[in-house]
PDB file of C-alpha atoms in Angstrom:
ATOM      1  CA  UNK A1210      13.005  34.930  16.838  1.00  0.00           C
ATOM      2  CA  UNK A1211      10.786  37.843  16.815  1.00  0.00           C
ATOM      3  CA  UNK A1212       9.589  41.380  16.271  1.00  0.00           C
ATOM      4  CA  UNK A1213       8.432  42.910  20.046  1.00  0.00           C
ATOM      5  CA  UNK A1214       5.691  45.802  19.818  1.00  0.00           C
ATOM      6  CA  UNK A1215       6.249  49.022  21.446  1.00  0.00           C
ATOM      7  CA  UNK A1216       2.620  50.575  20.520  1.00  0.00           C
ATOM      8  CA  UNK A1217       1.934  51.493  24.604  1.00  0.00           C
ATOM      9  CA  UNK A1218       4.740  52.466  26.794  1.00  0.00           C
ATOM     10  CA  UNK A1219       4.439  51.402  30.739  1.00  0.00           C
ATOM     11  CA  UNK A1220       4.948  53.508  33.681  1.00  0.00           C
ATOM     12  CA  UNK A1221       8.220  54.476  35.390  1.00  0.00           C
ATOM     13  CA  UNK A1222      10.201  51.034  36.239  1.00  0.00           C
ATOM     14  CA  UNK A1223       9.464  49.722  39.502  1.00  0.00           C
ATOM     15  CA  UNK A1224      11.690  47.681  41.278  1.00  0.00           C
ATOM     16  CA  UNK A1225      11.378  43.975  42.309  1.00  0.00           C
ATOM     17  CA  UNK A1226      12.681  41.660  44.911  1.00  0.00           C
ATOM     18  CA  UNK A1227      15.495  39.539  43.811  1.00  0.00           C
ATOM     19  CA  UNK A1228      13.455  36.560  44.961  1.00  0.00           C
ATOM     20  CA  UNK A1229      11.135  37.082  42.024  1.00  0.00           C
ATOM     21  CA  UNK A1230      13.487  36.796  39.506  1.00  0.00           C
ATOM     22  CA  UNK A1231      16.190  39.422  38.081  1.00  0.00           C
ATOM     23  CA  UNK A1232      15.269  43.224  38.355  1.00  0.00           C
ATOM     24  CA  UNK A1233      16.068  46.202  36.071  1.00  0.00           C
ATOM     25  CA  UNK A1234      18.097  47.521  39.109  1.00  0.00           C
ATOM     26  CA  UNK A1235      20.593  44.611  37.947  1.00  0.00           C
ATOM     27  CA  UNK A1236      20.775  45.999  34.723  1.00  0.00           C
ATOM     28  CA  UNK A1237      22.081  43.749  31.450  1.00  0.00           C
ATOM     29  CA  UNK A1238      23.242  40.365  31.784  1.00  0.00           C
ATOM     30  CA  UNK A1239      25.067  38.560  28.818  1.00  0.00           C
ATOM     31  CA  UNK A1240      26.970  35.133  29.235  1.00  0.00           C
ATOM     32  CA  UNK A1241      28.089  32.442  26.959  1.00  0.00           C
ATOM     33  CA  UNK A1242      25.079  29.326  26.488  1.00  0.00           C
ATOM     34  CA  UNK A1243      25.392  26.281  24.389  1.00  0.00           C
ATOM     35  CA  UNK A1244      23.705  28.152  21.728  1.00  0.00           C
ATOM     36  CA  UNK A1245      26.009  31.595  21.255  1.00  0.00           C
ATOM     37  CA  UNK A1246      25.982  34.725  23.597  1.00  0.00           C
ATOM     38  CA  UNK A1247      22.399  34.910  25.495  1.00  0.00           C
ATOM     39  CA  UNK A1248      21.671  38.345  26.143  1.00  0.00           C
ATOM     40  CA  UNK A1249      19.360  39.280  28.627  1.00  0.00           C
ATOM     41  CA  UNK A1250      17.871  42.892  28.343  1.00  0.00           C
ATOM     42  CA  UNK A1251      15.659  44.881  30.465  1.00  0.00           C
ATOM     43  CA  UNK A1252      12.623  45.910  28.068  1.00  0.00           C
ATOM     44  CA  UNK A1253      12.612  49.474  28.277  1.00  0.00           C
ATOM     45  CA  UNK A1254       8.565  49.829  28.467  1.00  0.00           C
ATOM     46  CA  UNK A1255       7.420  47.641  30.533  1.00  0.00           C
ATOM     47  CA  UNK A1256       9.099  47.153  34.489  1.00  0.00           C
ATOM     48  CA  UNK A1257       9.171  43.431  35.208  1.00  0.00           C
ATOM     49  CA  UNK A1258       9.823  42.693  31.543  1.00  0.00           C
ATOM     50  CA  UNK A1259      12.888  40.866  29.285  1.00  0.00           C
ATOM     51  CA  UNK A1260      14.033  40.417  26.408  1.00  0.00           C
ATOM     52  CA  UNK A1261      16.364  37.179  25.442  1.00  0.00           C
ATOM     53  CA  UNK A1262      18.750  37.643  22.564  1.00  0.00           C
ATOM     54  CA  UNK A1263      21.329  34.575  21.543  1.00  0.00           C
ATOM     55  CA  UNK A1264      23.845  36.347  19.522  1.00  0.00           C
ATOM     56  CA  UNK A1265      22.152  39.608  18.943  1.00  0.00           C
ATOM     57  CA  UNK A1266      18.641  37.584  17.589  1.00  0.00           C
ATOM     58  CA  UNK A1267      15.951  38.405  19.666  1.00  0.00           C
ATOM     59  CA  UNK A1268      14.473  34.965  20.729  1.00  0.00           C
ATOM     60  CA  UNK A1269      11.772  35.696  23.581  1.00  0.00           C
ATOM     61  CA  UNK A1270      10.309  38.603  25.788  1.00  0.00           C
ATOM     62  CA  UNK A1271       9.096  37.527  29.583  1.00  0.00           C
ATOM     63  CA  UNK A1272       7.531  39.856  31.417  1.00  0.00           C
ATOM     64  CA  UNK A1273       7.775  38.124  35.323  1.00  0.00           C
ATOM     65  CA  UNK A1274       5.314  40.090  36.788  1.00  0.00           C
ATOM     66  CA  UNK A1275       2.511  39.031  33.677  1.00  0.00           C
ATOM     67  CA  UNK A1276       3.371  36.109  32.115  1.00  0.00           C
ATOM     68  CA  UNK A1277       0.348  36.416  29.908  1.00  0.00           C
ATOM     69  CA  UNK A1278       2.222  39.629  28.141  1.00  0.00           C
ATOM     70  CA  UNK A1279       3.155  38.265  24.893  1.00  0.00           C
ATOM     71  CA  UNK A1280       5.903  40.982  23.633  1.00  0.00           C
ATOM     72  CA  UNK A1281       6.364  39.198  19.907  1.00  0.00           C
ATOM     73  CA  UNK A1282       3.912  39.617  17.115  1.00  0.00           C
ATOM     74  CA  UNK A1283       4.772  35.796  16.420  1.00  0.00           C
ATOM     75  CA  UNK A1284       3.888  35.292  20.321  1.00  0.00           C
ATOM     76  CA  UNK A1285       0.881  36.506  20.136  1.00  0.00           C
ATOM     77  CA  UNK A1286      -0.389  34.788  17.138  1.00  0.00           C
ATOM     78  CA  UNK A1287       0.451  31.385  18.639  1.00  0.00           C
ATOM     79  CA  UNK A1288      -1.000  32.410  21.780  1.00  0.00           C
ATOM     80  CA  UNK A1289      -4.280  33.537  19.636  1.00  0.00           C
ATOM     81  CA  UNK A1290      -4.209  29.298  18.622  1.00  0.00           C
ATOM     82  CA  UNK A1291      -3.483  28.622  22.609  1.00  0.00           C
ATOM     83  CA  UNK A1292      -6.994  30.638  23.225  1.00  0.00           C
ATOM     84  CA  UNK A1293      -8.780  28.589  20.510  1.00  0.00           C
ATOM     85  CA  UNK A1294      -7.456  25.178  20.455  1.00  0.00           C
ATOM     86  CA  UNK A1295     -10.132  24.421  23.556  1.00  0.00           C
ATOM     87  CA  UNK A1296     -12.627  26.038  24.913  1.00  0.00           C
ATOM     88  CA  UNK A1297     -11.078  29.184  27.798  1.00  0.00           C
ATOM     89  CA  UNK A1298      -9.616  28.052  30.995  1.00  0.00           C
ATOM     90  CA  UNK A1299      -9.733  24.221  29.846  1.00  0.00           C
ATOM     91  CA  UNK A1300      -6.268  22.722  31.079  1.00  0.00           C
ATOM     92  CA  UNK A1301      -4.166  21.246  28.087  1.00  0.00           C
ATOM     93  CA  UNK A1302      -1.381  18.748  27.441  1.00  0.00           C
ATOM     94  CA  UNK A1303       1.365  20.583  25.595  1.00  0.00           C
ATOM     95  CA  UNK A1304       4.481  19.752  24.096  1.00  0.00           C
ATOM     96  CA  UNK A1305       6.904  23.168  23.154  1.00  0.00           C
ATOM     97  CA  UNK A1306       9.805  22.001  20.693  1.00  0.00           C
ATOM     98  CA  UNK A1307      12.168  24.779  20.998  1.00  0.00           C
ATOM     99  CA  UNK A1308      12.125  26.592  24.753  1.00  0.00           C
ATOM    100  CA  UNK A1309      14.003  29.754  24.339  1.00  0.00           C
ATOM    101  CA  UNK A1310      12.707  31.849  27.853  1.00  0.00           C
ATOM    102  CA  UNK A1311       9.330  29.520  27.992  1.00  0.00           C
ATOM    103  CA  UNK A1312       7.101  32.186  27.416  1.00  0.00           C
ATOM    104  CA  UNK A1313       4.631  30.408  25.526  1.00  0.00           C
ATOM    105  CA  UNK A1314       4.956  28.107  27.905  1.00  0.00           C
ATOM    106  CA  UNK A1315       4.290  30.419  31.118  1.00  0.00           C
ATOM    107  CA  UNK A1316       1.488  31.947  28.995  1.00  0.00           C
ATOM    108  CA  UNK A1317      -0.226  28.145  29.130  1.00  0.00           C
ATOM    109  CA  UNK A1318       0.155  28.354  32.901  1.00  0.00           C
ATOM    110  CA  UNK A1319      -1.070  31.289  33.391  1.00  0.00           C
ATOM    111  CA  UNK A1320      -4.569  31.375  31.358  1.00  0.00           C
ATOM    112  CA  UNK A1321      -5.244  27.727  31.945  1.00  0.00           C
ATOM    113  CA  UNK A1322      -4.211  26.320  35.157  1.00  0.00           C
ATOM    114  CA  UNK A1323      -3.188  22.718  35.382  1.00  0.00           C
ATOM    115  CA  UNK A1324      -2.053  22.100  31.798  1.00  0.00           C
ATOM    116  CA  UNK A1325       0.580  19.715  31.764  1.00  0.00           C
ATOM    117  CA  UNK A1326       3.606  21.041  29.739  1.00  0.00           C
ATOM    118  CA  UNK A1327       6.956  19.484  28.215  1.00  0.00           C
ATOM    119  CA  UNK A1328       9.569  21.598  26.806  1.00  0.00           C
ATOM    120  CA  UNK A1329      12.187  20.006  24.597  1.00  0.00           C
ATOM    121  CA  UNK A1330      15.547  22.718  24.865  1.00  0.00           C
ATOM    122  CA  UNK A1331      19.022  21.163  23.374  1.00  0.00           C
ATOM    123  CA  UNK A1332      20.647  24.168  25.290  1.00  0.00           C
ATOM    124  CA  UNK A1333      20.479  23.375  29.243  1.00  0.00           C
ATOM    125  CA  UNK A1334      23.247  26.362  29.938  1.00  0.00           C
ATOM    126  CA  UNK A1335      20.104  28.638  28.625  1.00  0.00           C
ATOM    127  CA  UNK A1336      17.992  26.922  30.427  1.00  0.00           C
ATOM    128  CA  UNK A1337      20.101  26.992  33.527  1.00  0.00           C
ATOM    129  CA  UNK A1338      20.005  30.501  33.014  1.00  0.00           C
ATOM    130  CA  UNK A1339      16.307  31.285  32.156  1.00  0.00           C
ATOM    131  CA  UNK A1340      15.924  29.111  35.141  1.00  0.00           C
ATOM    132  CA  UNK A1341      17.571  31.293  37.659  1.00  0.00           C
ATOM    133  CA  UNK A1342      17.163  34.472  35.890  1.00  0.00           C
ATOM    134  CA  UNK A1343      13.543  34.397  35.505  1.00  0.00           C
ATOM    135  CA  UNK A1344      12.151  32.018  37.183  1.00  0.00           C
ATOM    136  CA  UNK A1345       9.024  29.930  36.657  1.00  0.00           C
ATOM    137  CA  UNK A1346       6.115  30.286  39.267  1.00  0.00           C
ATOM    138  CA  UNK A1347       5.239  27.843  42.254  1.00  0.00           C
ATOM    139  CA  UNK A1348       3.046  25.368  41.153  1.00  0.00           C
ATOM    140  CA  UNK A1349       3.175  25.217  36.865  1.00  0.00           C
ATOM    141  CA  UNK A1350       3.635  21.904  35.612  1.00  0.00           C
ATOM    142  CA  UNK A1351       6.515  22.566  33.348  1.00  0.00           C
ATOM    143  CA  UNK A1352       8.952  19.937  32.752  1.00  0.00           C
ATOM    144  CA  UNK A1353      12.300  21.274  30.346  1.00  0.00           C
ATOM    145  CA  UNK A1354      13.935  18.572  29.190  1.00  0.00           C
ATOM    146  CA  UNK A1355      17.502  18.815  27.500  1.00  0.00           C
ATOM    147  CA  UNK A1356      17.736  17.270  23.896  1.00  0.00           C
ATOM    148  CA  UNK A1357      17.105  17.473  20.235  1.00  0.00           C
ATOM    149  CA  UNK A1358      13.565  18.583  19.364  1.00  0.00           C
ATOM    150  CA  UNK A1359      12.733  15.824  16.948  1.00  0.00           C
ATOM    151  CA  UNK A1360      14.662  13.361  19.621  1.00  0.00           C
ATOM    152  CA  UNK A1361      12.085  14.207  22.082  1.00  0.00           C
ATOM    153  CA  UNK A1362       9.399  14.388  19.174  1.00  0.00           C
ATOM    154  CA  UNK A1363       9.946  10.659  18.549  1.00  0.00           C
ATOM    155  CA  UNK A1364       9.876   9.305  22.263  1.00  0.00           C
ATOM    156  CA  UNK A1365       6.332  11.250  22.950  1.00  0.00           C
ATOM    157  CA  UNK A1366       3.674   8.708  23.187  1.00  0.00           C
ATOM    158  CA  UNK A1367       1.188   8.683  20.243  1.00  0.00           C
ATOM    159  CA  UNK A1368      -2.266  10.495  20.719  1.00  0.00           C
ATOM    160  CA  UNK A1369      -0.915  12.518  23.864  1.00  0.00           C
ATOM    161  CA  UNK A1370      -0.761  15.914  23.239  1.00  0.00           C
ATOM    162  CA  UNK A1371      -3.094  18.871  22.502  1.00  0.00           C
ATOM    163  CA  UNK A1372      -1.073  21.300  20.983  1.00  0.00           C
ATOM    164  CA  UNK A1373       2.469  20.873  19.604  1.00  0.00           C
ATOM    165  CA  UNK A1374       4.411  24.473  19.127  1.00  0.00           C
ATOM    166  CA  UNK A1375       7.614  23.850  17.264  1.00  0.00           C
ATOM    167  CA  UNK A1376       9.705  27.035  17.414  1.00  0.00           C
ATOM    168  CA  UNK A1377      12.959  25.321  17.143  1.00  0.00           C
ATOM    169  CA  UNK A1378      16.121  28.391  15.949  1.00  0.00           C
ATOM    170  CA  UNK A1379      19.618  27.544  16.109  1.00  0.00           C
ATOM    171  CA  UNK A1380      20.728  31.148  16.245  1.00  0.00           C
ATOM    172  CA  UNK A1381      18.212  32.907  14.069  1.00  0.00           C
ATOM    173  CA  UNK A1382      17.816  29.381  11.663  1.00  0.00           C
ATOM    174  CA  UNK A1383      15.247  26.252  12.195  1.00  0.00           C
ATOM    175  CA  UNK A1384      17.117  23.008  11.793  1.00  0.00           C
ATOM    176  CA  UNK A1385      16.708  22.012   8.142  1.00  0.00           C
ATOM    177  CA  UNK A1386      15.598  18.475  10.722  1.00  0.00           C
ATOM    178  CA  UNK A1387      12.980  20.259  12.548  1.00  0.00           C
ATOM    179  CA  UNK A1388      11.622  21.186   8.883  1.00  0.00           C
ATOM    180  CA  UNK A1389      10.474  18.050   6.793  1.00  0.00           C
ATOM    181  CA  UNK A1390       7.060  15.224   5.914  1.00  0.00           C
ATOM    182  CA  UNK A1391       8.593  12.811   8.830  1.00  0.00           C
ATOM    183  CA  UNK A1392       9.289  15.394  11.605  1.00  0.00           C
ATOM    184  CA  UNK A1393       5.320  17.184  10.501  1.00  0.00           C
ATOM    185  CA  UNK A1394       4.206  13.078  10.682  1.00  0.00           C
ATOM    186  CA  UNK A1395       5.930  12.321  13.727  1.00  0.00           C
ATOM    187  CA  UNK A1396       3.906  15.481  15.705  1.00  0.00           C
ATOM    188  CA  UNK A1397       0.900  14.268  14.007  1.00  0.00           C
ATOM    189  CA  UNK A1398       1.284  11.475  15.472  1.00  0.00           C
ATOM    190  CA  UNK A1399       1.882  12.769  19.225  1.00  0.00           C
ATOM    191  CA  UNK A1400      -1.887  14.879  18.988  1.00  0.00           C
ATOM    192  CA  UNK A1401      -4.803  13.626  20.409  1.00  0.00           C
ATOM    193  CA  UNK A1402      -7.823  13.091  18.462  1.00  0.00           C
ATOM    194  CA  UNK A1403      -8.597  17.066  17.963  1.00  0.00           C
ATOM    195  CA  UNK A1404      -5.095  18.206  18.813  1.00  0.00           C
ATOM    196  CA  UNK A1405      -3.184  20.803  16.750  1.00  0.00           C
ATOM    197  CA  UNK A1406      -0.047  21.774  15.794  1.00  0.00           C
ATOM    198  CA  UNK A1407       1.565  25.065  15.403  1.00  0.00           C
ATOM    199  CA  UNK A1408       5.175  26.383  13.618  1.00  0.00           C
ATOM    200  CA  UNK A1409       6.779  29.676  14.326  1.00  0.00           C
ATOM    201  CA  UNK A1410       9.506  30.086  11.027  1.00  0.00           C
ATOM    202  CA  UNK A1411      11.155  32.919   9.616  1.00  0.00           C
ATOM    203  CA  UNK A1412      11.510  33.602   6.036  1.00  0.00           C
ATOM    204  CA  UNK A1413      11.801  36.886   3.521  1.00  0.00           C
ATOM    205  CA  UNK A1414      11.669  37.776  -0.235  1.00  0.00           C
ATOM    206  CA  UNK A1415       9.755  35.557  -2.041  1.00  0.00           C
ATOM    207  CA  UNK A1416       9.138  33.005   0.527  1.00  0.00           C
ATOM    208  CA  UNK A1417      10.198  29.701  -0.887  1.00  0.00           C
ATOM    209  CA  UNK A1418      10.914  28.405   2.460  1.00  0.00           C
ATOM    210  CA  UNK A1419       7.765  29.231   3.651  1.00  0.00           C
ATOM    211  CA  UNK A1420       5.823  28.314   0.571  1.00  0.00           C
ATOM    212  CA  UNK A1421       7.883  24.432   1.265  1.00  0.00           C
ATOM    213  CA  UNK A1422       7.056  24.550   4.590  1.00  0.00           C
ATOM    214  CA  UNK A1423       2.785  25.353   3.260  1.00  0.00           C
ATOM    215  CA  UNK A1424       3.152  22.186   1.554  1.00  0.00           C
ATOM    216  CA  UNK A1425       5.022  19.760   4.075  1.00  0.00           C
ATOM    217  CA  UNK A1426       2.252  20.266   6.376  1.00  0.00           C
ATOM    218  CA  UNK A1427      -0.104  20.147   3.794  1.00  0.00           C
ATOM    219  CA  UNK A1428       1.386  16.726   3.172  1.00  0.00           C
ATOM    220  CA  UNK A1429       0.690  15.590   6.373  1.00  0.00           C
ATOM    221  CA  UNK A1430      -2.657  17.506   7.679  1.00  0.00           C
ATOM    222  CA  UNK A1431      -5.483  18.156   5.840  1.00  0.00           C
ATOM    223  CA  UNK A1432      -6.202  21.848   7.699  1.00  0.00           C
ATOM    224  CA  UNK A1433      -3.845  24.312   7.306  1.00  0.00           C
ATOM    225  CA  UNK A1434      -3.579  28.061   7.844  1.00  0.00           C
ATOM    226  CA  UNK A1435      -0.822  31.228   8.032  1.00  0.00           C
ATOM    227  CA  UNK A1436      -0.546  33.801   9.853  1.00  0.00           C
ATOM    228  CA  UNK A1437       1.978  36.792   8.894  1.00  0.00           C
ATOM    229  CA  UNK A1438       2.752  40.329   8.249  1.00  0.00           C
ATOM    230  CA  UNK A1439       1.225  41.508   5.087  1.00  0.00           C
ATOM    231  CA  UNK A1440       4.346  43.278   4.763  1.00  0.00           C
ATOM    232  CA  UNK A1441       6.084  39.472   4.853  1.00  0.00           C
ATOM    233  CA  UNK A1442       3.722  37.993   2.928  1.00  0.00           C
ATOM    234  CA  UNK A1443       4.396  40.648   0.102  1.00  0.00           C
ATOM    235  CA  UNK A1444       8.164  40.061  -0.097  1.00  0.00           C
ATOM    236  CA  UNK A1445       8.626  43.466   0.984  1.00  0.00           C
ATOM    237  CA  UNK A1446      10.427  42.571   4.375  1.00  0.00           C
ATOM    238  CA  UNK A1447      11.746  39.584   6.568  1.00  0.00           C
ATOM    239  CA  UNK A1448       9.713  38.821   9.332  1.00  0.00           C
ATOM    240  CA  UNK A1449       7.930  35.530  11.355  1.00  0.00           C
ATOM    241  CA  UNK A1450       5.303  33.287   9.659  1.00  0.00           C
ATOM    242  CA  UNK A1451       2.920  31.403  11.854  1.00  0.00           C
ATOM    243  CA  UNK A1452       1.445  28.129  10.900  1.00  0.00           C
ATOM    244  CA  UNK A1453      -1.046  26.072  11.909  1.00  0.00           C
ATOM    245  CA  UNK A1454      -2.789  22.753  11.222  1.00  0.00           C
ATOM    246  CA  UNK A1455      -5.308  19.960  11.935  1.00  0.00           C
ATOM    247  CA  UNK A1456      -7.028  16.860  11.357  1.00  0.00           C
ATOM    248  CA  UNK A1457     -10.437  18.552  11.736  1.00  0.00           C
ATOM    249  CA  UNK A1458     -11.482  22.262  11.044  1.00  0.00           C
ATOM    250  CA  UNK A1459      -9.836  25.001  12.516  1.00  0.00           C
ATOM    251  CA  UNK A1460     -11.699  28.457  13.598  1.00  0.00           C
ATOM    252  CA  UNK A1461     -10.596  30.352  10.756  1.00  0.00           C
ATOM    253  CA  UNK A1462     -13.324  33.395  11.318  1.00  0.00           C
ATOM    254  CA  UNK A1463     -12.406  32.966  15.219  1.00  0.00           C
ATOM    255  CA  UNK A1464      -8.833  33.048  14.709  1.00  0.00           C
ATOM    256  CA  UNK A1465      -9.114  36.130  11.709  1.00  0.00           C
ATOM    257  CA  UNK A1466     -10.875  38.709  14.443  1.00  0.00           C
ATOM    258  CA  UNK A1467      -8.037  37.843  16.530  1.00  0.00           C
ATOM    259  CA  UNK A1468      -5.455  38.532  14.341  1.00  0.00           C
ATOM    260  CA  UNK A1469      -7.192  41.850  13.153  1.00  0.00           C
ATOM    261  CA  UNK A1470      -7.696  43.042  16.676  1.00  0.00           C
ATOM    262  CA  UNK A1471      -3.841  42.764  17.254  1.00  0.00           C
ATOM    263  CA  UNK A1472      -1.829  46.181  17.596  1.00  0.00           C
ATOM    264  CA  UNK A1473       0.532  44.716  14.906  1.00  0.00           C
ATOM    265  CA  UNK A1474      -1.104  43.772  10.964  1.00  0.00           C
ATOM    266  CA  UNK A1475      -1.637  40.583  10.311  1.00  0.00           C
ATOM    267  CA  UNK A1476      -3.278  38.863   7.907  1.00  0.00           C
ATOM    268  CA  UNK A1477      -4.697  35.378   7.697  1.00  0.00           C
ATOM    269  CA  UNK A1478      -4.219  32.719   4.672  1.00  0.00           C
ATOM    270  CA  UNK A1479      -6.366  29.707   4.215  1.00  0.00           C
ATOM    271  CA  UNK A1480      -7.946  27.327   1.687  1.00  0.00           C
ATOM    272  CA  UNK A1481      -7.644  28.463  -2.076  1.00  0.00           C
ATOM    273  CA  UNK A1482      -6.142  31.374  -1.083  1.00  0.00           C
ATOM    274  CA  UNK A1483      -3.318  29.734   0.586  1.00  0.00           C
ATOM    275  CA  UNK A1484      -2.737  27.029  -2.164  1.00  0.00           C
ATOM    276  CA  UNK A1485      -2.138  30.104  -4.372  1.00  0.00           C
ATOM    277  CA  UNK A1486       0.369  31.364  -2.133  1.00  0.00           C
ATOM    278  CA  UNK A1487       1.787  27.455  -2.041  1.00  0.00           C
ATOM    279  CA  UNK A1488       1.982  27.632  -6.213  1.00  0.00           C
ATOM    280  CA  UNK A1489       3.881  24.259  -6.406  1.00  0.00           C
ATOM    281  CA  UNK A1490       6.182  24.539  -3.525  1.00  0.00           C
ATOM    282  CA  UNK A1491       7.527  20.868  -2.870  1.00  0.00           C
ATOM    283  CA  UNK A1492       7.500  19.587   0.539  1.00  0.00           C
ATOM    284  CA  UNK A1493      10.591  19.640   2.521  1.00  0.00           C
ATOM    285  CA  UNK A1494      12.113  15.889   3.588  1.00  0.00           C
ATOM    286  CA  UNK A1495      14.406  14.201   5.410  1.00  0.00           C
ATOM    287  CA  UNK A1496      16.277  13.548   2.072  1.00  0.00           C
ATOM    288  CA  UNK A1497      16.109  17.291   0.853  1.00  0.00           C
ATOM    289  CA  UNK A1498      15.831  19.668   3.694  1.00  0.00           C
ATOM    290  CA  UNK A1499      17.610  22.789   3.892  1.00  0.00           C
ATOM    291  CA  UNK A1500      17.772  25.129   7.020  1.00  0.00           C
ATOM    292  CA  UNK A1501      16.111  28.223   7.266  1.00  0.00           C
ATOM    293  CA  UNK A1502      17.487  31.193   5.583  1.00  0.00           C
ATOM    294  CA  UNK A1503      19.739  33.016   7.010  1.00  0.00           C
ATOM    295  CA  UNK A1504      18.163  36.691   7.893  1.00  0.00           C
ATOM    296  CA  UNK A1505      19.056  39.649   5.894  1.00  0.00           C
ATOM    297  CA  UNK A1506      22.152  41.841   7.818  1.00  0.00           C
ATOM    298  CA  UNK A1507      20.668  44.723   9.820  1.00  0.00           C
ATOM    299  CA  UNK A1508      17.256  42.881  10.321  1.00  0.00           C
ATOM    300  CA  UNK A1509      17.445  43.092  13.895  1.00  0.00           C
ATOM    301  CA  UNK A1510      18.581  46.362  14.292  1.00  0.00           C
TER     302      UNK A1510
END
């Protein structure tokens, strides 16, 4: 679930072949997934580009002729962590919990060739559709497999992976499952010595779901950071939080400049300034979890 940026507008549409995916010419497609109505839109600045919606929630934004256009503010800040987690062009091992359109996923393909990718999607209609809607390149080792995120979670071997991206929604929610100590332990457990892992989650107000979710991983991972809106951060609207964390150091400074280059504000939390924003929060378990809250009406709009 996302905000897309419309700071530059593209040139005049420009049709494609049908062979490389679904063109503008076709105009919108909605049909019924596993997960609600998918909606696919074409994005109205850029040619090759668009937009996924499952039941009027906007979930991803593929652009077929870039794949390393990242549409989202969210999408962009975990593809600012994608840049950093190694050093550029350096193939990685990663596993995406939640697959919505795979754009994260594409953009892995695309700036660092030969990473080996596993997607975990419970909704194989959507994938079905992404699949033959917008279709992945020749050549990317992307594998999309059909279950539970935290099913999949549990069966990948321990020390594995290089980045774990959890951006798990059922509709606009995360599973209060996705959301607790044992699921943060279990991806712990999947990274490689040096590995990361990042969360995408959605929260407004005052943030107590996103002040829990500070301290689960904090409960688990010694290296934490967030990455929002100050606009989110401040209560003042509902938007995406980013999260990140490690067994060892991340680039904070690295990782700020990125953030502050971005069209969109964004502001980075860390160290005492992010146990302030924590102020007590409990973290989230198996035995106390709660979903994601439910997103103002009109948010979307």
């Amino acid at each position: 679930m996302g905000r897309s940026n419309r700071a530059a507008r593209s040139p005049e549409p420009v049709l494609t072949t049908g062979a490389d995916g679904r063109t503008h010419a076709q105009g919108l497609l909605t049909r019924p997934v596993g997960s609600g109505l998918a909606e696919l839109r074409p994005d109205r600045d850029r040619p090759h580009a668009w937009s996924l919606l499952i039941d009027g929630a906007p979930q991803s934004l593929v652009d077929l002729a870039d794949p390393t256009h990242l549409g989202f503010e969210y999408q962009r800040r975990l593809g600012h962590l994608i840049d950093l987690v190694a050093p550029p062009g350096r193939p990685l091992t990663v596993l995406h919990l939640g697959g919505g359109a795979l754009t994260l996923a594409r953009y892995v393909a695309a700036t660092r060739p030969r990473s080996r990718q596993q997607v975990a999607e419970i909704d194989t209609a959507l994938t079905e559709l992404v699949r033959a809607e917008l279709p992945l390149e020749r050549g990317w080792q992307i594998k999309v497999r059909g279950g539970d995120a935290r099913s999949v979670l549990e069966r990948t071997p321990e020390g594995t992976v290089d980045l774990v991206i959890t951006d798990v929604f059922s509709g606009a929610r995360t599973p209060a499952h996705c959301t607790t100590v044992e699921f943060t332990t279990l991806a712990a457990r999947a990274l490689a010595p040096g590995g990361w892992y990042a969360a995408n989650i959605a929260d407004g107000g005052a943030l107590p779901f996103a002040r829990s979710q500070v301290a689960t991983l904090g409960a688990v991972f010694p290296e934490l950071c967030l990455t929002a809106d100050p606009a989110v951060l401040r209560g003042k609207r509902f938007g995406n939080l980013v999260l990140a964390a490690a067994h060892t150091p991340l680039p904070i400074a690295d990782l700020t400049r990125r953030v502050a280059s971005d069209s969109a504000l964004g502001r980075v939390e860390h160290g005492r300034a992010l146990a302030d924003f924590t102020a007590g929060a409990a973290p989230a378990t198996d035995a106390t979890a709660a979903p994601s809250p439910e997103p103002p009406p009109g948010v979307f709009r």
